[in-house]
């Protein structure tokens, strides 16, 4: 029996040197043993003094893949007693099977990979569940934590705490060993006992209060929680004392949350968010070079909340260099579904009036001041809602780009909302209707009613009279082109 004595449980360098000697000497796995002084293996299996095998070398030197070394460095941290025997079996086989570590279905390879995974998980849990408590010593504040890792991962994980708490002095105590960071150097020491660490501090109550206040009973999944934070860690977590009570009360708290009326958002915050969405959205840096590019870009618009309930953004359509641009209020139900402007009932009224006024619809670029359909559900129907000034102002950015690309000589605004989008100010349609208005780019604007206004008139005589006035407005537009 060839026996190698390691300095400690995680003595990887010692194991690697001894395992290489054994392999080169032809010591088969069944004849090789690796022990640590004071361990059960050294006392029970090797009552006689352990000595390293020193037989003659019978085989040529060989190398092992990097994958094996990386796995071995993890597996040696595992608490299983036979971990070193498993690693030596793999080393023995690698001499004749250099690609063995790629065969994940192999029993030994799968076993080693699983143990390495367990070690990695234990390191992750240590990062998550170490809780420091504050004490004072002769050098000032010192943060001390007691932790019982599933595997021997203290040294492996200590670098994380050095990076995270570089400016603090701290110690982590575990049954396997301890580490201390003084702000400049990291040192390691022997294992400790739970009573060597402080049991509480003045900050702990604040932490418990914070934990309880952030606990969301509506999202509680007990099995998932225990899978991530196993009960073996609870005894060293101050917040764990609250978990049974929080879990027990979760159902009642959830019912209370469901039945409670929604709270009103902070008015100042809501205004700030709306202002930011309007004035600081990503589109500010986007300048479309074509109408098609603009049409695709509007689908990503988030300048106001209307995109959330609309099917799609609806840009204008028509000749790229149309002399006349007609601007409506917003897409209706049918326009929202079709993705085209003025295809519903109001569009039919407009088409008939254009024809009567002697204007070819195919020569006109038609669009809307607001590109998304604003509505409210009413059973299976979606009823039109008039956009507010902030929504029109947010969408004016898109309308201005359409006008820049089309360059119409005259822009006809249909109704108050369209006039706000074109002119940037509120207007009284009845007072400014039919008047030529100058725009900053040197072109002209005119105002008339929206065709939907004609559809809403209940009196047939009034409807006929207003339709005639609407056609007259269109004839006046044609005369100015």
Tab-separated table of N, CA and C in Angstrom, residues 295-455:
chain	number	residue	atom	x	y	z
A	295	UNK	N	-41.569	55.810	-40.598
A	295	UNK	CA	-42.680	54.902	-40.319
A	295	UNK	C	-42.245	53.753	-39.422
A	296	UNK	N	-41.062	53.218	-39.662
A	296	UNK	CA	-40.560	52.132	-38.822
A	296	UNK	C	-40.135	52.638	-37.446
A	297	UNK	N	-39.559	53.829	-37.404
A	297	UNK	CA	-39.068	54.369	-36.136
A	297	UNK	C	-40.194	54.661	-35.165
A	298	UNK	N	-41.359	55.082	-35.669
A	298	UNK	CA	-42.448	55.457	-34.782
A	298	UNK	C	-42.951	54.265	-33.976
A	299	UNK	N	-42.670	53.052	-34.447
A	299	UNK	CA	-43.116	51.870	-33.705
A	299	UNK	C	-42.387	51.729	-32.379
A	300	UNK	N	-41.238	52.371	-32.255
A	300	UNK	CA	-40.473	52.300	-31.006
A	300	UNK	C	-40.671	53.541	-30.147
A	301	UNK	N	-41.634	54.394	-30.502
A	301	UNK	CA	-41.820	55.649	-29.775
A	301	UNK	C	-42.341	55.389	-28.360
A	302	UNK	N	-41.715	56.052	-27.395
A	302	UNK	CA	-42.137	55.973	-25.997
A	302	UNK	C	-42.242	57.388	-25.404
A	303	UNK	N	-42.510	58.372	-26.245
A	303	UNK	CA	-42.519	59.760	-25.801
A	303	UNK	C	-43.742	60.097	-24.942
A	304	UNK	N	-44.800	59.304	-25.026
A	304	UNK	CA	-45.959	59.460	-24.160
A	304	UNK	C	-46.551	58.067	-23.940
A	305	UNK	N	-47.488	57.901	-23.010
A	305	UNK	CA	-47.984	56.557	-22.667
A	305	UNK	C	-48.915	55.913	-23.695
A	306	UNK	N	-49.328	56.630	-24.759
A	306	UNK	CA	-50.359	56.107	-25.655
A	306	UNK	C	-49.934	54.838	-26.383
A	307	UNK	N	-48.621	54.584	-26.534
A	307	UNK	CA	-48.160	53.391	-27.255
A	307	UNK	C	-48.566	52.099	-26.556
A	308	UNK	N	-48.794	52.174	-25.235
A	308	UNK	CA	-49.056	50.950	-24.469
A	308	UNK	C	-50.347	50.249	-24.908
A	309	UNK	N	-51.391	51.017	-25.240
A	309	UNK	CA	-52.696	50.428	-25.550
A	309	UNK	C	-53.012	50.403	-27.039
A	310	UNK	N	-52.157	50.987	-27.851
A	310	UNK	CA	-52.408	51.009	-29.290
A	310	UNK	C	-51.841	49.755	-29.950
A	311	UNK	N	-52.414	49.398	-31.088
A	311	UNK	CA	-51.907	48.258	-31.851
A	311	UNK	C	-50.569	48.591	-32.490
A	312	UNK	N	-50.460	49.813	-33.004
A	312	UNK	CA	-49.243	50.230	-33.696
A	312	UNK	C	-49.261	51.742	-33.868
A	313	UNK	N	-48.114	52.304	-34.165
A	313	UNK	CA	-48.051	53.708	-34.524
A	313	UNK	C	-48.457	53.866	-35.986
A	314	UNK	N	-49.189	54.930	-36.306
A	314	UNK	CA	-49.682	55.141	-37.664
A	314	UNK	C	-49.122	56.462	-38.189
A	315	UNK	N	-48.188	56.363	-39.116
A	315	UNK	CA	-47.645	57.562	-39.770
A	315	UNK	C	-48.489	57.917	-40.989
A	316	UNK	N	-48.131	59.039	-41.638
A	316	UNK	CA	-48.891	59.480	-42.794
A	316	UNK	C	-48.530	58.718	-44.052
A	317	UNK	N	-49.304	58.954	-45.110
A	317	UNK	CA	-49.026	58.344	-46.402
A	317	UNK	C	-49.444	59.307	-47.507
A	318	UNK	N	-48.760	59.150	-48.626
A	318	UNK	CA	-49.037	60.014	-49.766
A	318	UNK	C	-47.750	60.312	-50.515
A	319	UNK	N	-47.804	61.178	-51.516
A	319	UNK	CA	-46.614	61.507	-52.305
A	319	UNK	C	-45.518	62.120	-51.426
A	320	UNK	N	-44.260	61.795	-51.749
A	320	UNK	CA	-43.146	62.280	-50.954
A	320	UNK	C	-42.954	63.792	-51.071
A	321	UNK	N	-43.439	64.395	-52.156
A	321	UNK	CA	-43.302	65.841	-52.339
A	321	UNK	C	-44.664	66.467	-52.595
A	322	UNK	N	-45.649	66.067	-51.819
A	322	UNK	CA	-47.011	66.586	-51.990
A	322	UNK	C	-47.061	68.074	-51.643
A	323	UNK	N	-47.811	68.832	-52.437
A	323	UNK	CA	-47.970	70.254	-52.155
A	323	UNK	C	-48.912	70.488	-50.979
A	324	UNK	N	-49.848	69.524	-50.773
A	324	UNK	CA	-50.836	69.668	-49.698
A	324	UNK	C	-50.684	68.532	-48.688
A	325	UNK	N	-50.576	68.911	-47.424
A	325	UNK	CA	-50.597	67.928	-46.339
A	325	UNK	C	-51.829	68.196	-45.493
A	326	UNK	N	-52.614	67.150	-45.246
A	326	UNK	CA	-53.800	67.254	-44.395
A	326	UNK	C	-53.507	66.517	-43.094
A	327	UNK	N	-53.703	67.201	-41.980
A	327	UNK	CA	-53.382	66.647	-40.655
A	327	UNK	C	-54.665	66.480	-39.860
A	328	UNK	N	-54.956	65.246	-39.463
A	328	UNK	CA	-56.089	64.965	-38.603
A	328	UNK	C	-55.669	64.911	-37.145
A	329	UNK	N	-56.573	64.395	-36.314
A	329	UNK	CA	-56.298	64.357	-34.867
A	329	UNK	C	-55.434	63.159	-34.493
A	330	UNK	N	-55.945	61.946	-34.731
A	330	UNK	CA	-55.250	60.712	-34.349
A	330	UNK	C	-55.870	59.553	-35.123
A	331	UNK	N	-55.206	58.397	-35.174
A	331	UNK	CA	-55.826	57.226	-35.815
A	331	UNK	C	-57.081	56.812	-35.057
A	332	UNK	N	-58.077	56.343	-35.782
A	332	UNK	CA	-59.252	55.776	-35.148
A	332	UNK	C	-59.086	54.270	-34.983
A	333	UNK	N	-60.184	53.609	-34.636
A	333	UNK	CA	-60.131	52.158	-34.401
A	333	UNK	C	-59.668	51.413	-35.648
A	334	UNK	N	-60.244	51.733	-36.811
A	334	UNK	CA	-59.880	51.021	-38.037
A	334	UNK	C	-58.470	51.377	-38.490
A	335	UNK	N	-58.080	52.650	-38.322
A	335	UNK	CA	-56.720	53.058	-38.693
A	335	UNK	C	-55.686	52.364	-37.818
A	336	UNK	N	-56.004	52.210	-36.526
A	336	UNK	CA	-55.091	51.550	-35.601
A	336	UNK	C	-54.841	50.107	-36.015
A	337	UNK	N	-55.874	49.432	-36.489
A	337	UNK	CA	-55.731	48.035	-36.904
A	337	UNK	C	-55.060	47.920	-38.267
A	338	UNK	N	-55.388	48.846	-39.179
A	338	UNK	CA	-54.846	48.761	-40.541
A	338	UNK	C	-53.447	49.349	-40.656
A	339	UNK	N	-53.099	50.271	-39.746
A	339	UNK	CA	-51.797	50.920	-39.832
A	339	UNK	C	-51.732	51.997	-40.893
A	340	UNK	N	-52.890	52.525	-41.314
A	340	UNK	CA	-52.961	53.565	-42.338
A	340	UNK	C	-53.915	54.658	-41.879
A	341	UNK	N	-53.656	55.929	-42.237
A	341	UNK	CA	-54.524	57.020	-41.789
A	341	UNK	C	-55.769	57.172	-42.662
A	342	UNK	N	-56.856	57.638	-42.064
A	342	UNK	CA	-58.102	57.998	-42.754
A	342	UNK	C	-58.641	56.866	-43.643
A	343	UNK	N	-58.804	55.679	-43.057
A	343	UNK	CA	-59.424	54.574	-43.795
A	343	UNK	C	-60.791	54.218	-43.202
A	344	UNK	N	-61.200	54.906	-42.124
A	344	UNK	CA	-62.485	54.646	-41.498
A	344	UNK	C	-63.564	55.571	-42.016
A	345	UNK	N	-64.654	55.717	-41.280
A	345	UNK	CA	-65.781	56.562	-41.711
A	345	UNK	C	-65.378	58.015	-41.961
A	346	UNK	N	-64.557	58.599	-41.093
A	346	UNK	CA	-64.127	59.985	-41.305
A	346	UNK	C	-63.295	60.105	-42.573
A	347	UNK	N	-62.526	59.067	-42.873
A	347	UNK	CA	-61.736	59.070	-44.097
A	347	UNK	C	-62.610	59.061	-45.340
A	348	UNK	N	-63.730	58.337	-45.270
A	348	UNK	CA	-64.654	58.307	-46.416
A	348	UNK	C	-65.279	59.686	-46.643
A	349	UNK	N	-65.656	60.383	-45.561
A	349	UNK	CA	-66.205	61.739	-45.685
A	349	UNK	C	-65.162	62.657	-46.307
A	350	UNK	N	-63.912	62.531	-45.856
A	350	UNK	CA	-62.845	63.373	-46.403
A	350	UNK	C	-62.640	63.098	-47.886
A	351	UNK	N	-62.615	61.826	-48.277
A	351	UNK	CA	-62.407	61.485	-49.692
A	351	UNK	C	-63.493	62.086	-50.578
A	352	UNK	N	-64.748	61.984	-50.147
A	352	UNK	CA	-65.869	62.517	-50.939
A	352	UNK	C	-65.787	64.042	-51.038
A	353	UNK	N	-65.405	64.690	-49.930
A	353	UNK	CA	-65.311	66.147	-49.945
A	353	UNK	C	-64.148	66.613	-50.818
A	354	UNK	N	-63.026	65.892	-50.775
A	354	UNK	CA	-61.883	66.242	-51.633
A	354	UNK	C	-62.264	66.139	-53.107
A	355	UNK	N	-62.986	65.071	-53.448
A	355	UNK	CA	-63.396	64.883	-54.839
A	355	UNK	C	-64.322	66.017	-55.290
A	356	UNK	N	-65.253	66.403	-54.422
A	356	UNK	CA	-66.191	67.476	-54.762
A	356	UNK	C	-65.476	68.820	-54.896
A	357	UNK	N	-64.403	68.989	-54.126
A	357	UNK	CA	-63.643	70.245	-54.184
A	357	UNK	C	-62.637	70.256	-55.316
A	358	UNK	N	-62.498	69.134	-56.027
A	358	UNK	CA	-61.587	69.075	-57.152
A	358	UNK	C	-60.147	68.770	-56.760
A	359	UNK	N	-59.964	68.116	-55.616
A	359	UNK	CA	-58.625	67.735	-55.145
A	359	UNK	C	-58.496	66.221	-55.228
A	360	UNK	N	-57.472	65.737	-55.881
A	360	UNK	CA	-57.235	64.303	-56.007
A	360	UNK	C	-56.576	63.792	-54.728
A	361	UNK	N	-57.228	62.856	-54.077
A	361	UNK	CA	-56.681	62.297	-52.824
A	361	UNK	C	-55.280	61.730	-53.044
A	362	UNK	N	-54.999	61.201	-54.232
A	362	UNK	CA	-53.694	60.614	-54.501
A	362	UNK	C	-52.579	61.656	-54.521
A	363	UNK	N	-52.944	62.931	-54.626
A	363	UNK	CA	-51.949	64.007	-54.638
A	363	UNK	C	-51.725	64.600	-53.250
A	364	UNK	N	-52.437	64.092	-52.261
A	364	UNK	CA	-52.395	64.674	-50.911
A	364	UNK	C	-51.658	63.743	-49.957
A	365	UNK	N	-50.838	64.333	-49.089
A	365	UNK	CA	-50.215	63.556	-48.006
A	365	UNK	C	-51.093	63.723	-46.768
A	366	UNK	N	-51.653	62.614	-46.267
A	366	UNK	CA	-52.553	62.668	-45.112
A	366	UNK	C	-51.862	62.030	-43.905
A	367	UNK	N	-52.033	62.643	-42.756
A	367	UNK	CA	-51.405	62.142	-41.536
A	367	UNK	C	-52.221	62.603	-40.338
A	368	UNK	N	-51.691	62.376	-39.135
A	368	UNK	CA	-52.377	62.788	-37.914
A	368	UNK	C	-51.393	63.475	-36.969
A	369	UNK	N	-51.919	64.339	-36.123
A	369	UNK	CA	-51.070	65.024	-35.150
A	369	UNK	C	-50.541	64.064	-34.101
A	370	UNK	N	-51.329	63.031	-33.749
A	370	UNK	CA	-50.944	62.007	-32.772
A	370	UNK	C	-50.908	60.673	-33.495
A	371	UNK	N	-49.856	59.908	-33.269
A	371	UNK	CA	-49.633	58.698	-34.064
A	371	UNK	C	-50.192	57.419	-33.449
A	372	UNK	N	-50.629	57.449	-32.198
A	372	UNK	CA	-51.207	56.258	-31.573
A	372	UNK	C	-52.670	56.513	-31.203
A	373	UNK	N	-53.467	55.482	-31.282
A	373	UNK	CA	-54.907	55.558	-31.027
A	373	UNK	C	-55.168	55.629	-29.518
A	374	UNK	N	-55.733	56.733	-29.074
A	374	UNK	CA	-56.121	56.869	-27.676
A	374	UNK	C	-57.587	56.495	-27.533
A	375	UNK	N	-57.873	55.588	-26.609
A	375	UNK	CA	-59.236	55.080	-26.505
A	375	UNK	C	-59.490	54.546	-25.106
A	376	UNK	N	-60.740	54.189	-24.866
A	376	UNK	CA	-61.111	53.495	-23.642
A	376	UNK	C	-62.041	52.342	-24.016
A	377	UNK	N	-61.883	51.176	-23.369
A	377	UNK	CA	-62.713	50.018	-23.726
A	377	UNK	C	-64.145	50.208	-23.233
A	378	UNK	N	-65.065	49.766	-24.025
A	378	UNK	CA	-66.482	49.786	-23.669
A	378	UNK	C	-67.079	48.499	-24.201
A	379	UNK	N	-67.056	47.464	-23.360
A	379	UNK	CA	-67.445	46.139	-23.831
A	379	UNK	C	-66.398	45.641	-24.815
A	380	UNK	N	-66.845	45.266	-26.016
A	380	UNK	CA	-65.921	44.817	-27.052
A	380	UNK	C	-65.454	45.964	-27.946
A	381	UNK	N	-65.964	47.165	-27.698
A	381	UNK	CA	-65.622	48.318	-28.535
A	381	UNK	C	-64.523	49.141	-27.882
A	382	UNK	N	-63.805	49.886	-28.720
A	382	UNK	CA	-62.793	50.825	-28.246
A	382	UNK	C	-63.247	52.230	-28.642
A	383	UNK	N	-63.620	53.014	-27.644
A	383	UNK	CA	-64.175	54.333	-27.917
A	383	UNK	C	-63.073	55.387	-27.912
A	384	UNK	N	-63.132	56.268	-28.897
A	384	UNK	CA	-62.163	57.342	-29.070
A	384	UNK	C	-62.113	58.263	-27.855
A	385	UNK	N	-60.880	58.656	-27.477
A	385	UNK	CA	-60.682	59.674	-26.447
A	385	UNK	C	-59.778	60.756	-27.037
A	386	UNK	N	-60.108	61.989	-26.778
A	386	UNK	CA	-59.317	63.090	-27.329
A	386	UNK	C	-57.960	63.183	-26.627
A	387	UNK	N	-56.864	63.242	-27.379
A	387	UNK	CA	-55.540	63.387	-26.754
A	387	UNK	C	-55.433	64.701	-25.995
A	388	UNK	N	-54.704	64.679	-24.889
A	388	UNK	CA	-54.491	65.900	-24.120
A	388	UNK	C	-53.315	66.669	-24.718
A	389	UNK	N	-53.133	67.897	-24.253
A	389	UNK	CA	-52.116	68.775	-24.842
A	389	UNK	C	-50.717	68.185	-24.743
A	390	UNK	N	-50.387	67.542	-23.603
A	390	UNK	CA	-49.037	66.985	-23.440
A	390	UNK	C	-48.770	65.869	-24.445
A	391	UNK	N	-49.804	65.078	-24.769
A	391	UNK	CA	-49.640	64.001	-25.741
A	391	UNK	C	-49.460	64.553	-27.151
A	392	UNK	N	-50.209	65.603	-27.466
A	392	UNK	CA	-50.055	66.254	-28.774
A	392	UNK	C	-48.667	66.877	-28.886
A	393	UNK	N	-48.218	67.515	-27.802
A	393	UNK	CA	-46.903	68.159	-27.802
A	393	UNK	C	-45.798	67.127	-27.961
A	394	UNK	N	-45.937	65.975	-27.286
A	394	UNK	CA	-44.916	64.926	-27.396
A	394	UNK	C	-44.843	64.382	-28.812
A	395	UNK	N	-45.995	64.267	-29.479
A	395	UNK	CA	-46.033	63.677	-30.817
A	395	UNK	C	-45.736	64.693	-31.914
A	396	UNK	N	-45.695	65.968	-31.562
A	396	UNK	CA	-45.422	66.990	-32.575
A	396	UNK	C	-44.039	66.776	-33.203
A	397	UNK	N	-43.152	66.150	-32.423
A	397	UNK	CA	-41.811	65.850	-32.916
A	397	UNK	C	-41.871	65.008	-34.189
A	398	UNK	N	-42.801	64.024	-34.229
A	398	UNK	CA	-42.955	63.164	-35.411
A	398	UNK	C	-43.604	63.940	-36.569
A	399	UNK	N	-44.610	64.767	-36.256
A	399	UNK	CA	-45.281	65.542	-37.288
A	399	UNK	C	-44.307	66.525	-37.948
A	400	UNK	N	-43.461	67.143	-37.131
A	400	UNK	CA	-42.474	68.073	-37.685
A	400	UNK	C	-41.523	67.365	-38.641
A	401	UNK	N	-41.154	66.121	-38.313
A	401	UNK	CA	-40.266	65.378	-39.214
A	401	UNK	C	-40.976	65.034	-40.521
A	402	UNK	N	-42.269	64.713	-40.439
A	402	UNK	CA	-43.030	64.458	-41.672
A	402	UNK	C	-43.075	65.711	-42.543
A	403	UNK	N	-43.328	66.840	-41.937
A	403	UNK	CA	-43.404	68.080	-42.708
A	403	UNK	C	-42.033	68.436	-43.291
A	404	UNK	N	-40.963	68.146	-42.545
A	404	UNK	CA	-39.615	68.425	-43.053
A	404	UNK	C	-39.303	67.573	-44.270
A	405	UNK	N	-39.768	66.313	-44.268
A	405	UNK	CA	-39.471	65.417	-45.385
A	405	UNK	C	-40.367	65.696	-46.592
A	406	UNK	N	-41.640	65.984	-46.364
A	406	UNK	CA	-42.579	66.206	-47.469
A	406	UNK	C	-42.456	67.622	-48.029
A	407	UNK	N	-42.225	68.592	-47.157
A	407	UNK	CA	-42.120	70.008	-47.554
A	407	UNK	C	-43.384	70.498	-48.271
A	408	UNK	N	-44.571	70.369	-47.655
A	408	UNK	CA	-45.801	70.832	-48.322
A	408	UNK	C	-45.848	72.358	-48.384
A	409	UNK	N	-46.435	72.855	-49.431
A	409	UNK	CA	-46.622	74.305	-49.535
A	409	UNK	C	-47.730	74.770	-48.605
A	410	UNK	N	-48.723	73.895	-48.364
A	410	UNK	CA	-49.844	74.244	-47.498
A	410	UNK	C	-50.191	73.035	-46.623
A	411	UNK	N	-50.400	73.299	-45.335
A	411	UNK	CA	-50.796	72.247	-44.383
A	411	UNK	C	-52.170	72.583	-43.849
A	412	UNK	N	-53.125	71.679	-44.061
A	412	UNK	CA	-54.494	71.881	-43.595
A	412	UNK	C	-54.701	71.071	-42.317
A	413	UNK	N	-55.020	71.772	-41.221
A	413	UNK	CA	-55.262	71.129	-39.929
A	413	UNK	C	-56.755	70.929	-39.738
A	414	UNK	N	-57.142	69.680	-39.457
A	414	UNK	CA	-58.554	69.339	-39.278
A	414	UNK	C	-58.888	69.321	-37.794
A	415	UNK	N	-59.440	70.406	-37.259
A	415	UNK	CA	-59.859	70.447	-35.873
A	415	UNK	C	-58.817	71.030	-34.941
A	416	UNK	N	-59.215	71.175	-33.647
A	416	UNK	CA	-58.378	71.849	-32.658
A	416	UNK	C	-57.108	71.054	-32.342
A	417	UNK	N	-57.218	69.733	-32.218
A	417	UNK	CA	-56.046	68.922	-31.883
A	417	UNK	C	-55.003	68.989	-32.988
A	418	UNK	N	-55.446	68.859	-34.227
A	418	UNK	CA	-54.518	68.954	-35.352
A	418	UNK	C	-53.887	70.339	-35.423
A	419	UNK	N	-54.663	71.369	-35.110
A	419	UNK	CA	-54.132	72.734	-35.138
A	419	UNK	C	-53.053	72.920	-34.079
A	420	UNK	N	-53.261	72.347	-32.907
A	420	UNK	CA	-52.247	72.403	-31.860
A	420	UNK	C	-50.963	71.724	-32.309
A	421	UNK	N	-51.093	70.574	-33.002
A	421	UNK	CA	-49.913	69.871	-33.486
A	421	UNK	C	-49.172	70.639	-34.558
A	422	UNK	N	-49.911	71.309	-35.441
A	422	UNK	CA	-49.274	72.032	-36.547
A	422	UNK	C	-48.701	73.362	-36.079
A	423	UNK	N	-49.485	74.124	-35.299
A	423	UNK	CA	-49.099	75.479	-34.918
A	423	UNK	C	-48.354	75.553	-33.592
A	424	UNK	N	-48.518	74.545	-32.766
A	424	UNK	CA	-47.878	74.575	-31.465
A	424	UNK	C	-48.588	75.441	-30.456
A	425	UNK	N	-49.831	75.803	-30.739
A	425	UNK	CA	-50.628	76.620	-29.819
A	425	UNK	C	-52.093	76.232	-29.945
A	426	UNK	N	-52.851	76.515	-28.899
A	426	UNK	CA	-54.287	76.252	-28.941
A	426	UNK	C	-54.981	77.301	-29.808
A	427	UNK	N	-55.970	76.861	-30.549
A	427	UNK	CA	-56.696	77.774	-31.429
A	427	UNK	C	-58.198	77.593	-31.240
A	428	UNK	N	-58.942	78.617	-31.596
A	428	UNK	CA	-60.402	78.523	-31.673
A	428	UNK	C	-60.740	78.301	-33.144
A	429	UNK	N	-61.136	77.100	-33.491
A	429	UNK	CA	-61.348	76.742	-34.894
A	429	UNK	C	-62.355	77.672	-35.546
A	430	UNK	N	-63.429	78.026	-34.835
A	430	UNK	CA	-64.472	78.865	-35.434
A	430	UNK	C	-63.975	80.260	-35.773
A	431	UNK	N	-62.956	80.742	-35.043
A	431	UNK	CA	-62.450	82.093	-35.263
A	431	UNK	C	-61.367	82.144	-36.339
A	432	UNK	N	-60.536	81.094	-36.443
A	432	UNK	CA	-59.407	81.127	-37.380
A	432	UNK	C	-59.622	80.226	-38.583
A	433	UNK	N	-60.797	79.678	-38.698
A	433	UNK	CA	-61.108	78.764	-39.795
A	433	UNK	C	-60.988	79.469	-41.145
A	434	UNK	N	-60.298	78.832	-42.074
A	434	UNK	CA	-60.190	79.330	-43.428
A	434	UNK	C	-59.173	80.433	-43.638
A	435	UNK	N	-58.510	80.907	-42.559
A	435	UNK	CA	-57.536	81.976	-42.704
A	435	UNK	C	-56.147	81.403	-43.007
A	436	UNK	N	-55.391	82.015	-43.901
A	436	UNK	CA	-54.020	81.570	-44.122
A	436	UNK	C	-53.124	81.988	-42.958
A	437	UNK	N	-52.354	81.055	-42.438
A	437	UNK	CA	-51.480	81.296	-41.296
A	437	UNK	C	-50.055	80.930	-41.681
A	438	UNK	N	-49.126	81.780	-41.350
A	438	UNK	CA	-47.727	81.546	-41.716
A	438	UNK	C	-47.065	80.601	-40.720
A	439	UNK	N	-46.253	79.689	-41.239
A	439	UNK	CA	-45.489	78.756	-40.418
A	439	UNK	C	-44.009	79.141	-40.438
A	440	UNK	N	-43.244	78.743	-39.435
A	440	UNK	CA	-41.835	79.136	-39.346
A	440	UNK	C	-40.998	78.747	-40.563
A	441	UNK	N	-41.362	77.671	-41.273
A	441	UNK	CA	-40.560	77.249	-42.417
A	441	UNK	C	-40.921	78.005	-43.698
A	442	UNK	N	-41.810	78.993	-43.603
A	442	UNK	CA	-42.189	79.777	-44.762
A	442	UNK	C	-43.411	79.276	-45.488
A	443	UNK	N	-43.925	78.112	-45.119
A	443	UNK	CA	-45.131	77.573	-45.756
A	443	UNK	C	-46.369	78.131	-45.067
A	444	UNK	N	-47.540	77.708	-45.561
A	444	UNK	CA	-48.816	78.235	-45.064
A	444	UNK	C	-49.626	77.131	-44.402
A	445	UNK	N	-50.394	77.503	-43.394
A	445	UNK	CA	-51.330	76.578	-42.745
A	445	UNK	C	-52.729	77.160	-42.814
A	446	UNK	N	-53.712	76.274	-42.856
A	446	UNK	CA	-55.107	76.674	-42.771
A	446	UNK	C	-55.820	75.705	-41.837
A	447	UNK	N	-56.954	76.148	-41.297
A	447	UNK	CA	-57.689	75.350	-40.315
A	447	UNK	C	-59.115	75.158	-40.775
A	448	UNK	N	-59.646	73.965	-40.573
A	448	UNK	CA	-61.065	73.691	-40.773
A	448	UNK	C	-61.487	72.639	-39.763
A	449	UNK	N	-62.729	72.190	-39.851
A	449	UNK	CA	-63.224	71.187	-38.906
A	449	UNK	C	-62.747	69.795	-39.316
A	450	UNK	N	-62.853	68.866	-38.389
A	450	UNK	CA	-62.513	67.477	-38.672
A	450	UNK	C	-63.741	66.779	-39.279
A	451	UNK	N	-63.575	65.891	-40.255
A	451	UNK	CA	-64.729	65.198	-40.859
A	451	UNK	C	-65.592	64.461	-39.843
A	452	UNK	N	-64.996	63.995	-38.747
A	452	UNK	CA	-65.797	63.288	-37.746
A	452	UNK	C	-66.831	64.212	-37.108
A	453	UNK	N	-66.551	65.527	-37.126
A	453	UNK	CA	-67.533	66.494	-36.618
A	453	UNK	C	-68.818	66.416	-37.433
A	454	UNK	N	-68.697	66.256	-38.747
A	454	UNK	CA	-69.875	66.150	-39.602
A	454	UNK	C	-70.656	64.882	-39.297
A	455	UNK	N	-69.946	63.805	-38.968
A	455	UNK	CA	-70.619	62.535	-38.672
A	455	UNK	C	-71.400	62.596	-37.371
